[in-house]
Amino acid sequence: MLLRRTLAQLMAAATLLPSGLFAQARRPLTRIAFGSCAEQADSQPVWDAILAYKPELFIFAGDNVYGDFNTADAGPLRKAYATADAIAGYNKLRDSVSHLAIWDDHDYGLNDGGGDFPYKAVSKDLFLDFWKAPATDVRRTREGLYDAQIIGPPGMRVQIILLDMRWFRSPLKITDQRGAPGKERYLPDPDQAKTMLGETQWAWLAAELRKPAELRLLVSSIQVLAEGHGWERWGNFPLELQKLIDTIRDSRAKGVVLLSGDRHIGALYREAPADMPPLYEVTSSGINKAFSAAKEPGTNRLGALYAAPNFGIVDIDWWARHVTLALRDEGGTTQRSVVITFDELQIAK
Protein backbone atom coordinates (compact mmCIF):
# COMPACT_ATOMS: atom_id res chain seq x y z
CA MET A 1 0.00 0.00 0.00
CA LEU A 2 2.81 2.42 0.86
CA LEU A 3 4.54 1.70 -2.47
CA ARG A 4 1.33 2.31 -4.40
CA ARG A 5 0.65 5.54 -2.55
CA THR A 6 4.21 6.77 -3.08
CA LEU A 7 4.06 5.98 -6.80
CA ALA A 8 0.74 7.80 -7.14
CA GLN A 9 2.14 10.84 -5.36
CA LEU A 10 5.19 10.91 -7.63
CA MET A 11 3.02 10.66 -10.73
CA ALA A 12 0.80 13.49 -9.54
CA ALA A 13 3.80 15.68 -8.80
CA ALA A 14 5.25 15.00 -12.25
CA THR A 15 2.20 16.07 -14.23
CA LEU A 16 2.87 19.79 -14.14
CA LEU A 17 6.55 20.10 -13.49
CA PRO A 18 7.84 23.29 -11.83
CA SER A 19 9.95 25.76 -13.74
CA GLY A 20 13.43 24.46 -14.56
CA LEU A 21 12.87 20.81 -13.62
CA PHE A 22 12.30 19.69 -17.19
CA ALA A 23 15.73 21.08 -18.09
CA GLN A 24 17.29 18.19 -16.16
CA ALA A 25 15.74 15.58 -18.45
CA ARG A 26 18.33 13.64 -20.41
CA ARG A 27 16.05 11.81 -22.85
CA PRO A 28 15.08 13.75 -25.98
CA LEU A 29 11.44 14.49 -26.65
CA THR A 30 10.10 12.88 -29.82
CA ARG A 31 6.30 12.81 -29.36
CA ILE A 32 4.38 15.88 -28.22
CA ALA A 33 0.62 16.37 -28.37
CA PHE A 34 -1.43 19.45 -27.65
CA GLY A 35 -4.98 20.69 -27.76
CA SER A 36 -7.39 23.40 -26.68
CA CYS A 37 -11.08 24.15 -26.20
CA ALA A 38 -12.45 21.41 -23.95
CA GLU A 39 -16.04 22.08 -22.92
CA GLN A 40 -16.39 20.20 -19.65
CA ALA A 41 -20.19 19.84 -19.95
CA ASP A 42 -19.92 17.81 -23.16
CA SER A 43 -18.40 14.41 -23.94
CA GLN A 44 -14.69 14.34 -24.74
CA PRO A 45 -13.97 11.09 -26.64
CA VAL A 46 -10.75 12.41 -28.19
CA TRP A 47 -8.75 11.61 -25.05
CA ASP A 48 -8.68 7.93 -26.05
CA ALA A 49 -6.93 8.80 -29.32
CA ILE A 50 -4.53 11.14 -27.55
CA LEU A 51 -3.59 8.48 -25.02
CA ALA A 52 -3.19 5.91 -27.80
CA TYR A 53 -0.69 8.22 -29.48
CA LYS A 54 1.41 7.90 -26.28
CA PRO A 55 2.78 11.44 -26.09
CA GLU A 56 5.80 12.07 -23.92
CA LEU A 57 4.39 15.54 -23.22
CA PHE A 58 0.95 17.09 -23.60
CA ILE A 59 0.40 20.85 -23.80
CA PHE A 60 -2.97 22.23 -22.72
CA ALA A 61 -3.06 25.32 -24.92
CA GLY A 62 -6.02 27.19 -23.43
CA ASP A 63 -9.77 27.06 -22.91
CA ASN A 64 -9.01 23.95 -20.93
CA VAL A 65 -12.39 24.50 -19.28
CA TYR A 66 -15.23 26.93 -19.98
CA GLY A 67 -16.02 28.92 -16.85
CA ASP A 68 -16.79 32.56 -17.69
CA PHE A 69 -17.80 34.53 -14.60
CA ASN A 70 -18.51 38.10 -13.52
CA THR A 71 -18.43 38.08 -9.72
CA ALA A 72 -15.53 37.81 -7.29
CA ASP A 73 -16.52 34.35 -6.07
CA ALA A 74 -15.81 32.91 -9.55
CA GLY A 75 -18.54 30.33 -9.05
CA PRO A 76 -18.87 29.17 -12.68
CA LEU A 77 -15.11 28.72 -13.05
CA ARG A 78 -14.88 26.74 -9.80
CA LYS A 79 -17.74 24.53 -11.03
CA ALA A 80 -16.08 24.10 -14.42
CA TYR A 81 -12.87 22.84 -12.83
CA ALA A 82 -14.79 20.49 -10.55
CA THR A 83 -16.63 19.05 -13.55
CA ALA A 84 -13.42 18.63 -15.55
CA ASP A 85 -11.84 16.90 -12.58
CA ALA A 86 -14.42 14.12 -12.95
CA ILE A 87 -13.85 13.45 -16.68
CA ALA A 88 -12.15 10.07 -16.99
CA GLY A 89 -10.06 10.63 -20.13
CA TYR A 90 -9.04 14.15 -19.12
CA ASN A 91 -7.76 12.91 -15.79
CA LYS A 92 -6.17 9.74 -17.09
CA LEU A 93 -3.97 11.94 -19.24
CA ARG A 94 -3.24 14.33 -16.37
CA ASP A 95 -2.31 11.39 -14.15
CA SER A 96 -0.15 9.49 -16.63
CA VAL A 97 1.43 12.01 -19.03
CA SER A 98 3.74 14.89 -18.19
CA HIS A 99 2.00 18.09 -19.21
CA LEU A 100 2.12 21.86 -19.26
CA ALA A 101 -0.79 24.28 -19.40
CA ILE A 102 -1.62 27.88 -20.26
CA TRP A 103 -5.01 29.57 -20.29
CA ASP A 104 -7.12 31.30 -22.88
CA ASP A 105 -10.21 33.46 -22.41
CA HIS A 106 -12.65 30.89 -21.05
CA ASP A 107 -10.41 29.61 -18.28
CA TYR A 108 -9.33 33.22 -17.74
CA GLY A 109 -12.98 33.97 -17.03
CA LEU A 110 -14.14 36.36 -19.76
CA ASN A 111 -14.86 35.77 -23.43
CA ASP A 112 -12.09 37.52 -25.41
CA GLY A 113 -10.96 39.01 -22.10
CA GLY A 114 -7.85 41.10 -21.65
CA GLY A 115 -5.89 42.95 -19.02
CA ASP A 116 -8.85 44.95 -17.75
CA PHE A 117 -10.70 41.88 -16.43
CA PRO A 118 -11.21 42.74 -12.72
CA TYR A 119 -11.12 39.16 -11.40
CA LYS A 120 -8.03 37.87 -13.15
CA ALA A 121 -6.13 37.31 -9.90
CA VAL A 122 -8.90 34.98 -8.73
CA SER A 123 -8.85 32.98 -11.95
CA LYS A 124 -5.05 32.76 -11.83
CA ASP A 125 -5.15 31.18 -8.37
CA LEU A 126 -7.82 28.71 -9.47
CA PHE A 127 -5.77 27.81 -12.56
CA LEU A 128 -2.62 27.14 -10.56
CA ASP A 129 -4.51 25.09 -8.00
CA PHE A 130 -6.22 22.96 -10.65
CA TRP A 131 -2.92 22.29 -12.41
CA LYS A 132 -1.25 21.45 -9.09
CA ALA A 133 1.41 24.13 -9.27
CA PRO A 134 3.45 24.03 -6.03
CA ALA A 135 3.46 26.90 -3.55
CA THR A 136 6.99 27.75 -4.70
CA ASP A 137 5.96 28.24 -8.35
CA VAL A 138 7.08 31.71 -9.44
CA ARG A 139 3.75 32.30 -11.15
CA ARG A 140 2.05 32.46 -7.76
CA THR A 141 3.95 35.62 -6.88
CA ARG A 142 4.13 37.52 -10.18
CA GLU A 143 1.57 38.83 -12.65
CA GLY A 144 0.49 36.54 -15.45
CA LEU A 145 0.97 32.85 -16.18
CA TYR A 146 3.74 32.92 -18.81
CA ASP A 147 6.29 30.15 -18.37
CA ALA A 148 9.00 28.24 -20.22
CA GLN A 149 10.77 24.89 -20.02
CA ILE A 150 13.78 23.39 -21.79
CA ILE A 151 13.62 19.62 -22.13
CA GLY A 152 16.29 17.21 -23.36
CA PRO A 153 20.07 16.89 -23.64
CA PRO A 154 22.33 19.32 -25.53
CA GLY A 155 21.85 18.94 -29.26
CA MET A 156 18.28 17.67 -28.73
CA ARG A 157 16.76 20.39 -26.57
CA VAL A 158 13.13 21.46 -26.97
CA GLN A 159 12.17 24.78 -25.47
CA ILE A 160 8.46 25.23 -24.73
CA ILE A 161 7.44 28.86 -24.27
CA LEU A 162 3.93 29.43 -22.93
CA LEU A 163 2.72 32.96 -23.61
CA ASP A 164 0.02 34.60 -21.50
CA MET A 165 -2.27 36.22 -24.05
CA ARG A 166 -4.74 37.56 -21.46
CA TRP A 167 -3.26 39.19 -18.37
CA PHE A 168 -1.56 42.16 -20.05
CA ARG A 169 -3.47 42.53 -23.31
CA SER A 170 -4.93 45.92 -24.26
CA PRO A 171 -8.60 46.30 -25.26
CA LEU A 172 -9.46 45.20 -28.79
CA LYS A 173 -10.92 47.44 -31.47
CA ILE A 174 -14.55 46.47 -32.02
CA THR A 175 -15.69 45.89 -35.59
CA ASP A 176 -17.88 48.35 -37.44
CA GLN A 177 -19.65 45.48 -39.26
CA ARG A 178 -20.36 42.67 -36.83
CA GLY A 179 -20.47 39.33 -38.58
CA ALA A 180 -19.10 40.61 -41.90
CA PRO A 181 -16.53 38.26 -43.47
CA GLY A 182 -13.07 39.28 -42.28
CA LYS A 183 -14.56 41.74 -39.78
CA GLU A 184 -16.57 39.36 -37.61
CA ARG A 185 -15.75 40.85 -34.21
CA TYR A 186 -12.58 42.97 -34.32
CA LEU A 187 -10.54 45.23 -36.57
CA PRO A 188 -6.76 45.68 -36.78
CA ASP A 189 -5.70 48.45 -34.42
CA PRO A 190 -2.46 50.35 -35.28
CA ASP A 191 -2.36 52.15 -31.92
CA GLN A 192 1.28 52.12 -30.80
CA ALA A 193 0.21 52.16 -27.15
CA LYS A 194 -1.62 48.82 -27.43
CA THR A 195 0.12 45.66 -26.24
CA MET A 196 -0.38 41.93 -26.49
CA LEU A 197 2.13 40.80 -23.87
CA GLY A 198 2.96 43.79 -21.71
CA GLU A 199 6.43 45.22 -21.13
CA THR A 200 7.54 42.63 -18.57
CA GLN A 201 6.48 39.62 -20.62
CA TRP A 202 8.03 41.05 -23.78
CA ALA A 203 11.39 41.41 -22.02
CA TRP A 204 11.07 37.89 -20.60
CA LEU A 205 10.32 36.45 -24.06
CA ALA A 206 13.35 38.13 -25.61
CA ALA A 207 15.55 36.63 -22.88
CA GLU A 208 14.02 33.15 -23.26
CA LEU A 209 14.63 33.10 -27.00
CA ARG A 210 18.33 33.67 -26.37
CA LYS A 211 18.67 30.55 -24.24
CA PRO A 212 20.31 27.58 -26.00
CA ALA A 213 17.85 25.14 -27.58
CA GLU A 214 17.49 23.38 -30.92
CA LEU A 215 13.70 23.36 -31.40
CA ARG A 216 11.42 25.99 -29.84
CA LEU A 217 7.65 25.58 -29.50
CA LEU A 218 6.12 29.01 -28.96
CA VAL A 219 2.61 28.49 -27.58
CA SER A 220 0.14 31.31 -28.16
CA SER A 221 -3.45 30.55 -27.18
CA ILE A 222 -4.66 32.74 -30.07
CA GLN A 223 -3.59 32.45 -33.69
CA VAL A 224 -0.40 34.20 -34.76
CA LEU A 225 -0.05 33.93 -38.55
CA ALA A 226 -3.68 33.44 -39.59
CA GLU A 227 -5.20 36.06 -41.85
CA GLY A 228 -8.62 36.62 -43.39
CA HIS A 229 -10.79 36.65 -40.28
CA GLY A 230 -11.95 39.19 -37.72
CA TRP A 231 -11.88 37.00 -34.62
CA GLU A 232 -9.11 37.17 -32.06
CA ARG A 233 -5.60 36.91 -33.52
CA TRP A 234 -2.24 38.64 -33.30
CA GLY A 235 -3.20 40.60 -36.42
CA ASN A 236 -5.63 42.62 -34.28
CA PHE A 237 -2.51 44.49 -33.17
CA PRO A 238 -0.35 44.49 -36.33
CA LEU A 239 2.49 46.38 -34.66
CA GLU A 240 2.64 43.75 -31.93
CA LEU A 241 2.68 40.97 -34.52
CA GLN A 242 5.60 42.66 -36.22
CA LYS A 243 7.28 43.05 -32.83
CA LEU A 244 6.95 39.31 -32.26
CA ILE A 245 8.60 38.56 -35.59
CA ASP A 246 11.31 41.13 -34.91
CA THR A 247 11.92 39.70 -31.43
CA ILE A 248 12.42 36.21 -32.88
CA ARG A 249 14.70 37.58 -35.61
CA ASP A 250 16.75 39.77 -33.26
CA SER A 251 17.29 36.87 -30.85
CA ARG A 252 18.70 34.80 -33.73
CA ALA A 253 16.60 31.92 -32.45
CA LYS A 254 16.35 29.02 -34.87
CA GLY A 255 13.82 26.20 -34.98
CA VAL A 256 10.82 28.29 -33.86
CA VAL A 257 7.43 26.62 -34.39
CA LEU A 258 4.13 28.20 -33.34
CA LEU A 259 1.31 26.32 -31.58
CA SER A 260 -2.12 27.91 -31.14
CA GLY A 261 -5.77 27.13 -30.42
CA ASP A 262 -8.93 29.15 -29.63
CA ARG A 263 -10.69 29.04 -33.01
CA HIS A 264 -12.70 25.77 -32.90
CA ILE A 265 -10.94 24.81 -36.12
CA GLY A 266 -7.64 23.22 -37.02
CA ALA A 267 -5.19 24.53 -39.62
CA LEU A 268 -1.55 24.77 -40.68
CA TYR A 269 0.19 27.98 -41.73
CA ARG A 270 3.56 29.12 -43.07
CA GLU A 271 5.08 32.60 -43.27
CA ALA A 272 8.55 33.53 -44.53
CA PRO A 273 9.71 36.82 -42.97
CA ALA A 274 12.94 38.28 -44.31
CA ASP A 275 16.32 37.38 -42.82
CA MET A 276 15.13 34.55 -40.59
CA PRO A 277 13.94 30.95 -40.88
CA PRO A 278 10.31 30.51 -41.98
CA LEU A 279 7.62 30.37 -39.32
CA TYR A 280 5.19 27.45 -39.25
CA GLU A 281 2.05 27.41 -37.12
CA VAL A 282 -0.32 24.60 -36.24
CA THR A 283 -3.68 25.59 -34.76
CA SER A 284 -5.45 22.78 -32.91
CA SER A 285 -8.98 23.48 -31.68
CA GLY A 286 -10.87 21.95 -30.21
CA ILE A 287 -10.91 18.90 -28.00
CA ASN A 288 -14.70 18.82 -28.38
CA LYS A 289 -15.51 22.24 -29.89
CA ALA A 290 -15.70 22.66 -33.65
CA PHE A 291 -17.10 25.35 -35.95
CA SER A 292 -18.18 23.02 -38.74
CA ALA A 293 -19.39 25.85 -41.01
CA ALA A 294 -16.04 27.69 -40.88
CA LYS A 295 -14.99 29.30 -44.16
CA GLU A 296 -12.25 31.89 -44.48
CA PRO A 297 -9.48 32.84 -46.89
CA GLY A 298 -5.95 31.86 -45.97
CA THR A 299 -3.22 33.11 -48.23
CA ASN A 300 -0.55 31.65 -45.95
CA ARG A 301 -2.54 28.58 -44.91
CA LEU A 302 -1.27 25.14 -45.94
CA GLY A 303 -4.33 23.35 -47.25
CA ALA A 304 -7.90 23.52 -46.03
CA LEU A 305 -9.30 24.18 -42.58
CA TYR A 306 -10.16 21.13 -40.50
CA ALA A 307 -13.47 21.92 -38.81
CA ALA A 308 -14.07 18.93 -36.54
CA PRO A 309 -12.75 17.95 -33.08
CA ASN A 310 -9.00 17.42 -33.23
CA PHE A 311 -5.69 17.44 -31.41
CA GLY A 312 -2.28 18.53 -32.60
CA ILE A 313 0.96 16.59 -32.66
CA VAL A 314 4.62 17.50 -32.97
CA ASP A 315 6.71 14.47 -33.98
CA ILE A 316 10.44 15.08 -33.81
CA ASP A 317 12.92 12.81 -35.59
CA TRP A 318 16.27 14.01 -34.31
CA TRP A 319 18.15 11.46 -36.44
CA ALA A 320 16.41 12.10 -39.78
CA ARG A 321 16.43 15.82 -38.86
CA HIS A 322 12.83 16.76 -39.42
CA VAL A 323 9.71 17.63 -37.45
CA THR A 324 6.15 16.73 -38.41
CA LEU A 325 3.24 18.95 -37.47
CA ALA A 326 -0.15 17.31 -37.75
CA LEU A 327 -3.81 17.41 -36.79
CA ARG A 328 -5.51 14.18 -35.81
CA ASP A 329 -9.24 13.55 -35.47
CA GLU A 330 -11.21 11.92 -32.66
CA GLY A 331 -10.20 8.49 -33.89
CA GLY A 332 -6.51 9.37 -34.11
CA THR A 333 -6.39 9.56 -37.90
CA THR A 334 -4.12 12.23 -39.36
CA GLN A 335 -6.18 14.85 -41.24
CA ARG A 336 -3.59 17.55 -41.97
CA SER A 337 0.19 17.42 -41.78
CA VAL A 338 3.41 19.03 -42.90
CA VAL A 339 7.00 17.79 -42.62
CA ILE A 340 9.62 20.46 -41.96
CA THR A 341 13.32 19.75 -42.28
CA PHE A 342 15.76 20.96 -39.69
CA ASP A 343 17.68 22.58 -42.49
CA GLU A 344 14.69 24.77 -43.38
CA LEU A 345 14.39 25.81 -39.73
CA GLN A 346 18.16 26.40 -39.70
CA ILE A 347 18.70 24.00 -36.81
CA ALA A 348 22.41 23.33 -36.63
CA LYS A 349 23.82 19.85 -37.16
Coordinates of C-alpha atoms in Angstrom, one line a residue:
M1 CA 0.0 0.0 0.0
L2 CA 2.8 2.4 0.9
L3 CA 4.5 1.7 -2.5
R4 CA 1.3 2.3 -4.4
R5 CA 0.7 5.5 -2.5
T6 CA 4.2 6.8 -3.1
L7 CA 4.1 6.0 -6.8
A8 CA 0.7 7.8 -7.1
Q9 CA 2.1 10.8 -5.4
L10 CA 5.2 10.9 -7.6
M11 CA 3.0 10.7 -10.7
A12 CA 0.8 13.5 -9.5
A13 CA 3.8 15.7 -8.8
A14 CA 5.2 15.0 -12.3
T15 CA 2.2 16.1 -14.2
L16 CA 2.9 19.8 -14.1
L17 CA 6.6 20.1 -13.5
P18 CA 7.8 23.3 -11.8
S19 CA 10.0 25.8 -13.7
G20 CA 13.4 24.5 -14.6
L21 CA 12.9 20.8 -13.6
F22 CA 12.3 19.7 -17.2
A23 CA 15.7 21.1 -18.1
Q24 CA 17.3 18.2 -16.2
A25 CA 15.7 15.6 -18.4
R26 CA 18.3 13.6 -20.4
R27 CA 16.1 11.8 -22.8
P28 CA 15.1 13.7 -26.0
L29 CA 11.4 14.5 -26.7
T30 CA 10.1 12.9 -29.8
R31 CA 6.3 12.8 -29.4
I32 CA 4.4 15.9 -28.2
A33 CA 0.6 16.4 -28.4
F34 CA -1.4 19.5 -27.6
G35 CA -5.0 20.7 -27.8
S36 CA -7.4 23.4 -26.7
C37 CA -11.1 24.2 -26.2
A38 CA -12.4 21.4 -23.9
E39 CA -16.0 22.1 -22.9
Q40 CA -16.4 20.2 -19.7
A41 CA -20.2 19.8 -19.9
D42 CA -19.9 17.8 -23.2
S43 CA -18.4 14.4 -23.9
Q44 CA -14.7 14.3 -24.7
P45 CA -14.0 11.1 -26.6
V46 CA -10.7 12.4 -28.2
W47 CA -8.7 11.6 -25.0
D48 CA -8.7 7.9 -26.1
A49 CA -6.9 8.8 -29.3
I50 CA -4.5 11.1 -27.5
L51 CA -3.6 8.5 -25.0
A52 CA -3.2 5.9 -27.8
Y53 CA -0.7 8.2 -29.5
K54 CA 1.4 7.9 -26.3
P55 CA 2.8 11.4 -26.1
E56 CA 5.8 12.1 -23.9
L57 CA 4.4 15.5 -23.2
F58 CA 0.9 17.1 -23.6
I59 CA 0.4 20.9 -23.8
F60 CA -3.0 22.2 -22.7
A61 CA -3.1 25.3 -24.9
G62 CA -6.0 27.2 -23.4
D63 CA -9.8 27.1 -22.9
N64 CA -9.0 23.9 -20.9
V65 CA -12.4 24.5 -19.3
Y66 CA -15.2 26.9 -20.0
G67 CA -16.0 28.9 -16.9
D68 CA -16.8 32.6 -17.7
F69 CA -17.8 34.5 -14.6
N70 CA -18.5 38.1 -13.5
T71 CA -18.4 38.1 -9.7
A72 CA -15.5 37.8 -7.3
D73 CA -16.5 34.3 -6.1
A74 CA -15.8 32.9 -9.6
G75 CA -18.5 30.3 -9.0
P76 CA -18.9 29.2 -12.7
L77 CA -15.1 28.7 -13.0
R78 CA -14.9 26.7 -9.8
K79 CA -17.7 24.5 -11.0
A80 CA -16.1 24.1 -14.4
Y81 CA -12.9 22.8 -12.8
A82 CA -14.8 20.5 -10.5
T83 CA -16.6 19.0 -13.5
A84 CA -13.4 18.6 -15.5
D85 CA -11.8 16.9 -12.6
A86 CA -14.4 14.1 -12.9
I87 CA -13.9 13.5 -16.7
A88 CA -12.2 10.1 -17.0
G89 CA -10.1 10.6 -20.1
Y90 CA -9.0 14.1 -19.1
N91 CA -7.8 12.9 -15.8
K92 CA -6.2 9.7 -17.1
L93 CA -4.0 11.9 -19.2
R94 CA -3.2 14.3 -16.4
D95 CA -2.3 11.4 -14.2
S96 CA -0.2 9.5 -16.6
V97 CA 1.4 12.0 -19.0
S98 CA 3.7 14.9 -18.2
H99 CA 2.0 18.1 -19.2
L100 CA 2.1 21.9 -19.3
A101 CA -0.8 24.3 -19.4
I102 CA -1.6 27.9 -20.3
W103 CA -5.0 29.6 -20.3
D104 CA -7.1 31.3 -22.9
D105 CA -10.2 33.5 -22.4
H106 CA -12.7 30.9 -21.1
D107 CA -10.4 29.6 -18.3
Y108 CA -9.3 33.2 -17.7
G109 CA -13.0 34.0 -17.0
L110 CA -14.1 36.4 -19.8
N111 CA -14.9 35.8 -23.4
D112 CA -12.1 37.5 -25.4
G113 CA -11.0 39.0 -22.1
G114 CA -7.8 41.1 -21.6
G115 CA -5.9 42.9 -19.0
D116 CA -8.9 45.0 -17.8
F117 CA -10.7 41.9 -16.4
P118 CA -11.2 42.7 -12.7
Y119 CA -11.1 39.2 -11.4
K120 CA -8.0 37.9 -13.2
A121 CA -6.1 37.3 -9.9
V122 CA -8.9 35.0 -8.7
S123 CA -8.9 33.0 -11.9
K124 CA -5.1 32.8 -11.8
D125 CA -5.1 31.2 -8.4
L126 CA -7.8 28.7 -9.5
F127 CA -5.8 27.8 -12.6
L128 CA -2.6 27.1 -10.6
D129 CA -4.5 25.1 -8.0
F130 CA -6.2 23.0 -10.7
W131 CA -2.9 22.3 -12.4
K132 CA -1.3 21.5 -9.1
A133 CA 1.4 24.1 -9.3
P134 CA 3.4 24.0 -6.0
A135 CA 3.5 26.9 -3.6
T136 CA 7.0 27.8 -4.7
D137 CA 6.0 28.2 -8.4
V138 CA 7.1 31.7 -9.4
R139 CA 3.7 32.3 -11.2
R140 CA 2.1 32.5 -7.8
T141 CA 4.0 35.6 -6.9
R142 CA 4.1 37.5 -10.2
E143 CA 1.6 38.8 -12.6
G144 CA 0.5 36.5 -15.4
L145 CA 1.0 32.9 -16.2
Y146 CA 3.7 32.9 -18.8
D147 CA 6.3 30.2 -18.4
A148 CA 9.0 28.2 -20.2
Q149 CA 10.8 24.9 -20.0
I150 CA 13.8 23.4 -21.8
I151 CA 13.6 19.6 -22.1
G152 CA 16.3 17.2 -23.4
P153 CA 20.1 16.9 -23.6
P154 CA 22.3 19.3 -25.5
G155 CA 21.9 18.9 -29.3
M156 CA 18.3 17.7 -28.7
R157 CA 16.8 20.4 -26.6
V158 CA 13.1 21.5 -27.0
Q159 CA 12.2 24.8 -25.5
I160 CA 8.5 25.2 -24.7
I161 CA 7.4 28.9 -24.3
L162 CA 3.9 29.4 -22.9
L163 CA 2.7 33.0 -23.6
D164 CA 0.0 34.6 -21.5
M165 CA -2.3 36.2 -24.0
R166 CA -4.7 37.6 -21.5
W167 CA -3.3 39.2 -18.4
F168 CA -1.6 42.2 -20.0
R169 CA -3.5 42.5 -23.3
S170 CA -4.9 45.9 -24.3
P171 CA -8.6 46.3 -25.3
L172 CA -9.5 45.2 -28.8
K173 CA -10.9 47.4 -31.5
I174 CA -14.6 46.5 -32.0
T175 CA -15.7 45.9 -35.6
D176 CA -17.9 48.4 -37.4
Q177 CA -19.7 45.5 -39.3
R178 CA -20.4 42.7 -36.8
G179 CA -20.5 39.3 -38.6
A180 CA -19.1 40.6 -41.9
P181 CA -16.5 38.3 -43.5
G182 CA -13.1 39.3 -42.3
K183 CA -14.6 41.7 -39.8
E184 CA -16.6 39.4 -37.6
R185 CA -15.8 40.9 -34.2
Y186 CA -12.6 43.0 -34.3
L187 CA -10.5 45.2 -36.6
P188 CA -6.8 45.7 -36.8
D189 CA -5.7 48.4 -34.4
P190 CA -2.5 50.3 -35.3
D191 CA -2.4 52.2 -31.9
Q192 CA 1.3 52.1 -30.8
A193 CA 0.2 52.2 -27.2
K194 CA -1.6 48.8 -27.4
T195 CA 0.1 45.7 -26.2
M196 CA -0.4 41.9 -26.5
L197 CA 2.1 40.8 -23.9
G198 CA 3.0 43.8 -21.7
E199 CA 6.4 45.2 -21.1
T200 CA 7.5 42.6 -18.6
Q201 CA 6.5 39.6 -20.6
W202 CA 8.0 41.1 -23.8
A203 CA 11.4 41.4 -22.0
W204 CA 11.1 37.9 -20.6
L205 CA 10.3 36.5 -24.1
A206 CA 13.4 38.1 -25.6
A207 CA 15.6 36.6 -22.9
E208 CA 14.0 33.2 -23.3
L209 CA 14.6 33.1 -27.0
R210 CA 18.3 33.7 -26.4
K211 CA 18.7 30.5 -24.2
P212 CA 20.3 27.6 -26.0
A213 CA 17.9 25.1 -27.6
E214 CA 17.5 23.4 -30.9
L215 CA 13.7 23.4 -31.4
R216 CA 11.4 26.0 -29.8
L217 CA 7.6 25.6 -29.5
L218 CA 6.1 29.0 -29.0
V219 CA 2.6 28.5 -27.6
S220 CA 0.1 31.3 -28.2
S221 CA -3.4 30.5 -27.2
I222 CA -4.7 32.7 -30.1
Q223 CA -3.6 32.5 -33.7
V224 CA -0.4 34.2 -34.8
L225 CA 0.0 33.9 -38.5
A226 CA -3.7 33.4 -39.6
E227 CA -5.2 36.1 -41.8
G228 CA -8.6 36.6 -43.4
H229 CA -10.8 36.6 -40.3
G230 CA -11.9 39.2 -37.7
W231 CA -11.9 37.0 -34.6
E232 CA -9.1 37.2 -32.1
R233 CA -5.6 36.9 -33.5
W234 CA -2.2 38.6 -33.3
G235 CA -3.2 40.6 -36.4
N236 CA -5.6 42.6 -34.3
F237 CA -2.5 44.5 -33.2
P238 CA -0.4 44.5 -36.3
L239 CA 2.5 46.4 -34.7
E240 CA 2.6 43.7 -31.9
L241 CA 2.7 41.0 -34.5
Q242 CA 5.6 42.7 -36.2
K243 CA 7.3 43.1 -32.8
L244 CA 7.0 39.3 -32.3
I245 CA 8.6 38.6 -35.6
D246 CA 11.3 41.1 -34.9
T247 CA 11.9 39.7 -31.4
I248 CA 12.4 36.2 -32.9
R249 CA 14.7 37.6 -35.6
D250 CA 16.7 39.8 -33.3
S251 CA 17.3 36.9 -30.8
R252 CA 18.7 34.8 -33.7
A253 CA 16.6 31.9 -32.5
K254 CA 16.4 29.0 -34.9
G255 CA 13.8 26.2 -35.0
V256 CA 10.8 28.3 -33.9
V257 CA 7.4 26.6 -34.4
L258 CA 4.1 28.2 -33.3
L259 CA 1.3 26.3 -31.6
S260 CA -2.1 27.9 -31.1
G261 CA -5.8 27.1 -30.4
D262 CA -8.9 29.1 -29.6
R263 CA -10.7 29.0 -33.0
H264 CA -12.7 25.8 -32.9
I265 CA -10.9 24.8 -36.1
G266 CA -7.6 23.2 -37.0
A267 CA -5.2 24.5 -39.6
L268 CA -1.5 24.8 -40.7
Y269 CA 0.2 28.0 -41.7
R270 CA 3.6 29.1 -43.1
E271 CA 5.1 32.6 -43.3
A272 CA 8.6 33.5 -44.5
P273 CA 9.7 36.8 -43.0
A274 CA 12.9 38.3 -44.3
D275 CA 16.3 37.4 -42.8
M276 CA 15.1 34.6 -40.6
P277 CA 13.9 30.9 -40.9
P278 CA 10.3 30.5 -42.0
L279 CA 7.6 30.4 -39.3
Y280 CA 5.2 27.5 -39.2
E281 CA 2.1 27.4 -37.1
V282 CA -0.3 24.6 -36.2
T283 CA -3.7 25.6 -34.8
S284 CA -5.5 22.8 -32.9
S285 CA -9.0 23.5 -31.7
G286 CA -10.9 21.9 -30.2
I287 CA -10.9 18.9 -28.0
N288 CA -14.7 18.8 -28.4
K289 CA -15.5 22.2 -29.9
A290 CA -15.7 22.7 -33.7
F291 CA -17.1 25.4 -35.9
S292 CA -18.2 23.0 -38.7
A293 CA -19.4 25.8 -41.0
A294 CA -16.0 27.7 -40.9
K295 CA -15.0 29.3 -44.2
E296 CA -12.2 31.9 -44.5
P297 CA -9.5 32.8 -46.9
G298 CA -6.0 31.9 -46.0
T299 CA -3.2 33.1 -48.2
N300 CA -0.6 31.7 -46.0
R301 CA -2.5 28.6 -44.9
L302 CA -1.3 25.1 -45.9
G303 CA -4.3 23.3 -47.3
A304 CA -7.9 23.5 -46.0
L305 CA -9.3 24.2 -42.6
Y306 CA -10.2 21.1 -40.5
A307 CA -13.5 21.9 -38.8
A308 CA -14.1 18.9 -36.5
P309 CA -12.8 17.9 -33.1
N310 CA -9.0 17.4 -33.2
F311 CA -5.7 17.4 -31.4
G312 CA -2.3 18.5 -32.6
I313 CA 1.0 16.6 -32.7
V314 CA 4.6 17.5 -33.0
D315 CA 6.7 14.5 -34.0
I316 CA 10.4 15.1 -33.8
D317 CA 12.9 12.8 -35.6
W318 CA 16.3 14.0 -34.3
W319 CA 18.2 11.5 -36.4
A320 CA 16.4 12.1 -39.8
R321 CA 16.4 15.8 -38.9
H322 CA 12.8 16.8 -39.4
V323 CA 9.7 17.6 -37.5
T324 CA 6.1 16.7 -38.4
L325 CA 3.2 19.0 -37.5
A326 CA -0.2 17.3 -37.8
L327 CA -3.8 17.4 -36.8
R328 CA -5.5 14.2 -35.8
D329 CA -9.2 13.6 -35.5
E330 CA -11.2 11.9 -32.7
G331 CA -10.2 8.5 -33.9
G332 CA -6.5 9.4 -34.1
T333 CA -6.4 9.6 -37.9
T334 CA -4.1 12.2 -39.4
Q335 CA -6.2 14.9 -41.2
R336 CA -3.6 17.5 -42.0
S337 CA 0.2 17.4 -41.8
V338 CA 3.4 19.0 -42.9
V339 CA 7.0 17.8 -42.6
I340 CA 9.6 20.5 -42.0
T341 CA 13.3 19.8 -42.3
F342 CA 15.8 21.0 -39.7
D343 CA 17.7 22.6 -42.5
E344 CA 14.7 24.8 -43.4
L345 CA 14.4 25.8 -39.7
Q346 CA 18.2 26.4 -39.7
I347 CA 18.7 24.0 -36.8
A348 CA 22.4 23.3 -36.6
K349 CA 23.8 19.8 -37.2

